[in-house]
PDB file of C-alpha atoms in Angstrom:
ATOM      1  CA  MET A   1      67.341 102.131 147.972  1.00 85.00           C
ATOM      2  CA  SER A   2      69.620 102.981 145.296  1.00 85.00           C
ATOM      3  CA  TYR A   3      69.598 102.755 141.649  1.00 86.00           C
ATOM      4  CA  SER A   4      72.153  99.919 140.113  1.00 86.00           C
ATOM      5  CA  TYR A   5      73.510 100.657 137.004  1.00 88.00           C
ATOM      6  CA  ALA A   6      74.532  96.886 136.407  1.00 90.00           C
ATOM      7  CA  ALA A   7      70.827  96.208 136.913  1.00 86.00           C
ATOM      8  CA  GLN A   8      69.491  99.474 135.549  1.00 86.00           C
ATOM      9  CA  LYS A   9      66.707  99.312 138.334  1.00 85.00           C
ATOM     10  CA  LEU A  10      66.235 100.310 141.803  1.00 86.00           C
ATOM     11  CA  LEU A  11      67.768  98.042 144.748  1.00 85.00           C
ATOM     12  CA  PHE A  12      67.273  97.974 147.971  1.00 85.00           C
ATOM     13  CA  ASN A  13      70.812  97.493 149.449  1.00 83.00           C
ATOM     14  CA  ARG A  14      71.125  96.041 153.560  1.00 83.00           C
ATOM     15  CA  LEU A  15      73.499  98.755 155.449  1.00 88.00           C
ATOM     16  CA  ASP A  16      75.197  95.692 157.408  1.00 91.00           C
ATOM     17  CA  HIS A  17      76.109  94.710 154.016  1.00 86.00           C
ATOM     18  CA  ILE A  18      78.505  97.353 153.077  1.00 87.00           C
ATOM     19  CA  GLU A  19      81.977  96.660 153.435  1.00 90.00           C
ATOM     20  CA  SER A  20      83.795  99.951 152.047  1.00 90.00           C
ATOM     21  CA  ILE A  21      82.518 103.153 151.177  1.00 88.00           C
ATOM     22  CA  GLU A  22      84.227 105.147 148.205  1.00 89.00           C
ATOM     23  CA  VAL A  23      83.764 108.559 147.753  1.00 90.00           C
ATOM     24  CA  LYS A  24      83.515 109.519 144.103  1.00 88.00           C
ATOM     25  CA  ARG A  25      81.803 112.190 141.969  1.00 90.00           C
ATOM     26  CA  ALA A  26      78.351 113.873 142.458  1.00 89.00           C
ATOM     27  CA  GLU A  27      75.414 111.999 140.532  1.00 89.00           C
ATOM     28  CA  GLY A  28      74.763 113.898 137.715  1.00 92.00           C
ATOM     29  CA  ARG A  29      70.838 111.660 137.446  1.00 93.00           C
ATOM     30  CA  TYR A  30      70.151 112.773 141.446  1.00 92.00           C
ATOM     31  CA  GLU A  31      67.053 114.310 140.745  1.00 94.00           C
ATOM     32  CA  GLU A  32      65.678 111.663 137.852  1.00 93.00           C
ATOM     33  CA  PHE A  33      66.823 109.033 140.314  1.00 92.00           C
ATOM     34  CA  LEU A  34      64.988 110.826 143.151  1.00 93.00           C
ATOM     35  CA  ARG A  35      61.589 110.904 141.178  1.00 93.00           C
ATOM     36  CA  LEU A  36      61.892 107.667 140.282  1.00 90.00           C
ATOM     37  CA  ALA A  37      62.086 105.961 143.862  1.00 90.00           C
ATOM     38  CA  GLN A  38      59.400 108.820 144.546  1.00 92.00           C
ATOM     39  CA  GLU A  39      57.145 106.946 141.949  1.00 90.00           C
ATOM     40  CA  VAL A  40      57.667 103.720 143.192  1.00 89.00           C
ATOM     41  CA  ALA A  41      57.263 104.021 147.057  1.00 89.00           C
ATOM     42  CA  PRO A  42      53.849 104.017 147.374  1.00 91.00           C
ATOM     43  CA  HIS A  43      53.650 100.349 145.518  1.00 92.00           C
ATOM     44  CA  ILE A  44      56.858  98.701 148.323  1.00 90.00           C
ATOM     45  CA  TRP A  45      55.659  96.610 151.176  1.00 91.00           C
ATOM     46  CA  GLY A  46      58.766  95.496 152.064  1.00 86.00           C
ATOM     47  CA  ALA A  47      62.080  95.425 150.509  1.00 81.00           C
ATOM     48  CA  GLY A  48      61.426  93.678 147.012  1.00 74.00           C
ATOM     49  CA  MET A  49      60.698  94.543 143.878  1.00 71.00           C
ATOM     50  CA  LEU A  50      61.161  92.041 141.729  1.00 64.00           C
ATOM     51  CA  ARG A  51      59.645  94.347 138.859  1.00 67.00           C
ATOM     52  CA  THR A  52      58.518  97.924 138.435  1.00 68.00           C
ATOM     53  CA  ASP A  53      56.797  97.494 135.212  1.00 77.00           C
ATOM     54  CA  ARG A  54      54.157  95.693 136.516  1.00 87.00           C
ATOM     55  CA  LEU A  55      51.692  96.212 139.603  1.00 93.00           C
ATOM     56  CA  GLU A  56      50.007  93.034 141.488  1.00 95.00           C
ATOM     57  CA  LYS A  57      46.906  93.716 142.855  1.00 97.00           C
ATOM     58  CA  ILE A  58      46.069  91.433 146.238  1.00 98.00           C
ATOM     59  CA  SER A  59      43.155  91.672 148.748  1.00 98.00           C
ATOM     60  CA  PHE A  60      41.770  89.376 151.277  1.00 98.00           C
ATOM     61  CA  THR A  61      38.786  89.774 153.648  1.00 98.00           C
ATOM     62  CA  VAL A  62      38.695  89.210 157.080  1.00 98.00           C
ATOM     63  CA  GLU A  63      35.514  88.161 159.669  1.00 98.00           C
ATOM     64  CA  ALA A  64      35.862  90.132 162.594  1.00 97.00           C
ATOM     65  CA  ALA A  65      32.811  90.501 165.253  1.00 96.00           C
ATOM     66  CA  ALA A  66      32.132  93.466 167.176  1.00 95.00           C
ATOM     67  CA  ASP A  67      33.878  92.462 170.135  1.00 96.00           C
ATOM     68  CA  GLU A  68      36.895  91.503 168.367  1.00 96.00           C
ATOM     69  CA  GLN A  69      38.009  95.399 167.336  1.00 96.00           C
ATOM     70  CA  PHE A  70      41.478  95.236 167.874  1.00 97.00           C
ATOM     71  CA  ILE A  71      41.859  92.738 164.263  1.00 97.00           C
ATOM     72  CA  VAL A  72      40.539  95.850 162.596  1.00 97.00           C
ATOM     73  CA  GLN A  73      43.047  98.093 164.506  1.00 98.00           C
ATOM     74  CA  ARG A  74      45.721  95.625 163.682  1.00 98.00           C
ATOM     75  CA  LEU A  75      44.995  95.977 160.112  1.00 98.00           C
ATOM     76  CA  GLU A  76      44.641  99.491 160.073  1.00 97.00           C
ATOM     77  CA  ARG A  77      47.912  99.686 162.117  1.00 97.00           C
ATOM     78  CA  GLU A  78      49.784  97.548 159.959  1.00 97.00           C
ATOM     79  CA  LYS A  79      48.227  98.151 156.473  1.00 97.00           C
ATOM     80  CA  ARG A  80      51.191  99.880 155.041  1.00 95.00           C
ATOM     81  CA  CYS A  81      51.074 100.944 151.269  1.00 94.00           C
ATOM     82  CA  GLY A  82      47.322  98.820 151.418  1.00 97.00           C
ATOM     83  CA  THR A  83      43.807 100.082 152.345  1.00 98.00           C
ATOM     84  CA  VAL A  84      41.061  98.824 154.795  1.00 98.00           C
ATOM     85  CA  ARG A  85      37.356  98.950 153.698  1.00 98.00           C
ATOM     86  CA  GLN A  86      34.746  97.975 155.680  1.00 98.00           C
ATOM     87  CA  LEU A  87      32.402  95.650 154.090  1.00 98.00           C
ATOM     88  CA  ASP A  88      29.416  94.872 156.441  1.00 97.00           C
ATOM     89  CA  ALA A  89      29.064  94.917 160.357  1.00 97.00           C
ATOM     90  CA  GLU A  90      31.809  91.804 160.621  1.00 97.00           C
ATOM     91  CA  HIS A  91      33.955  91.505 157.480  1.00 98.00           C
ATOM     92  CA  TYR A  92      37.017  94.184 156.317  1.00 98.00           C
ATOM     93  CA  ARG A  93      38.972  93.925 153.109  1.00 98.00           C
ATOM     94  CA  PHE A  94      42.805  94.862 152.986  1.00 98.00           C
ATOM     95  CA  SER A  95      43.633  95.696 149.149  1.00 98.00           C
ATOM     96  CA  ALA A  96      46.976  96.435 147.953  1.00 98.00           C
ATOM     97  CA  ALA A  97      48.942  97.060 144.595  1.00 96.00           C
ATOM     98  CA  VAL A  98      52.371  96.488 145.417  1.00 95.00           C
ATOM     99  CA  TYR A  99      55.765  95.143 142.937  1.00 92.00           C
ATOM    100  CA  ASP A 100      56.130  91.893 144.910  1.00 92.00           C
ATOM    101  CA  ALA A 101      52.995  90.392 146.139  1.00 94.00           C
ATOM    102  CA  ARG A 102      55.033  87.483 147.668  1.00 94.00           C
ATOM    103  CA  GLU A 103      56.279  89.543 150.537  1.00 94.00           C
ATOM    104  CA  LEU A 104      52.795  90.106 151.712  1.00 97.00           C
ATOM    105  CA  LEU A 105      52.105  86.115 152.577  1.00 96.00           C
ATOM    106  CA  PRO A 106      53.884  86.334 155.923  1.00 96.00           C
ATOM    107  CA  TRP A 107      51.827  88.618 156.950  1.00 97.00           C
ATOM    108  CA  ILE A 108      48.218  87.681 155.611  1.00 97.00           C
ATOM    109  CA  ARG A 109      49.052  84.123 156.968  1.00 95.00           C
ATOM    110  CA  THR A 110      48.924  86.071 160.405  1.00 95.00           C
ATOM    111  CA  PHE A 111      45.821  86.109 159.973  1.00 96.00           C
ATOM    112  CA  ILE A 112      44.488  82.398 158.721  1.00 91.00           C
ATOM    113  CA  GLY A 113      41.178  81.635 160.502  1.00 90.00           C
ATOM    114  CA  ARG A 114      39.681  84.938 160.131  1.00 96.00           C
ATOM    115  CA  ILE A 115      40.147  85.139 156.230  1.00 97.00           C
ATOM    116  CA  THR A 116      36.923  84.597 154.125  1.00 97.00           C
ATOM    117  CA  ALA A 117      38.390  85.503 150.895  1.00 97.00           C
ATOM    118  CA  PHE A 118      41.742  86.170 149.066  1.00 98.00           C
ATOM    119  CA  SER A 119      42.793  86.986 145.757  1.00 98.00           C
ATOM    120  CA  CYS A 120      45.927  88.220 143.824  1.00 98.00           C
ATOM    121  CA  SER A 121      46.300  89.000 139.937  1.00 97.00           C
ATOM    122  CA  ASN A 122      49.662  86.774 140.158  1.00 95.00           C
ATOM    123  CA  GLU A 123      48.053  83.573 139.851  1.00 97.00           C
ATOM    124  CA  GLU A 124      51.492  82.028 141.427  1.00 96.00           C
ATOM    125  CA  ILE A 125      50.580  83.840 144.645  1.00 96.00           C
ATOM    126  CA  GLU A 126      47.312  82.497 145.085  1.00 97.00           C
ATOM    127  CA  ARG A 127      48.242  78.807 144.506  1.00 97.00           C
ATOM    128  CA  ILE A 128      51.436  79.296 147.076  1.00 97.00           C
ATOM    129  CA  PHE A 129      48.571  80.633 149.527  1.00 97.00           C
ATOM    130  CA  TYR A 130      45.769  77.784 149.037  1.00 96.00           C
ATOM    131  CA  ASN A 131      48.294  74.977 148.946  1.00 95.00           C
ATOM    132  CA  ASP A 132      49.619  76.550 152.134  1.00 92.00           C
ATOM    133  CA  LEU A 133      46.205  76.322 153.436  1.00 91.00           C
ATOM    134  CA  GLU A 134      45.494  72.670 152.362  1.00 93.00           C
ATOM    135  CA  GLN A 135      49.178  71.930 153.764  1.00 91.00           C
ATOM    136  CA  THR A 136      47.720  73.472 157.328  1.00 87.00           C
ATOM    137  CA  ALA A 137      44.638  71.572 157.180  1.00 87.00           C
ATOM    138  CA  ALA A 138      46.472  68.426 156.397  1.00 90.00           C
ATOM    139  CA  TYR A 139      48.820  69.148 159.502  1.00 88.00           C
ATOM    140  CA  TYR A 140      46.197  69.739 161.787  1.00 83.00           C
ATOM    141  CA  LEU A 141      43.804  66.724 160.509  1.00 84.00           C
ATOM    142  CA  GLN A 142      46.702  64.416 161.390  1.00 83.00           C
ATOM    143  CA  GLU A 143      47.141  65.575 164.769  1.00 75.00           C
ATOM    144  CA  VAL A 144      42.959  65.167 165.378  1.00 72.00           C
ATOM    145  CA  GLN A 145      43.523  61.912 164.004  1.00 77.00           C
ATOM    146  CA  ALA A 146      46.524  60.858 166.402  1.00 77.00           C
ATOM    147  CA  ASP A 147      45.229  62.566 169.275  1.00 76.00           C
ATOM    148  CA  GLY A 148      41.802  60.411 168.456  1.00 74.00           C
ATOM    149  CA  GLU A 149      43.970  57.296 168.357  1.00 72.00           C
ATOM    150  CA  LYS A 150      45.386  57.518 172.090  1.00 64.00           C
TER     151      LYS A 150
END
């Protein structure tokens, strides 16, 4: 992560994209940028920060039976900056406040079939999630119908 003077914000830089390095003067605002990075770090899921002026709240609930504690263990292990809370004997809620909720969607999709609730303060992310579910259901319905015709 570094501060971009051109964009006037923190950005992530891929090390494999650096072509050359040039030694210049020491950064006079290092402490300021370090403090800024430390403030935003608890709300970064991946390598993206579309904005740092607004957090997006995202949560989903999964169902895991008593003999499926591997699901709960996976939530705990992979939660990064989120939290996991047990709601009842078989339901667990993951919640996070992040700068870019879109980054969580691929991970959240891996729990499809167990998700009983989903919400995000960014309505576009909710639309994407539910549209993905509809497309997946339509695909499997076509497959089931095709199998029935054979």
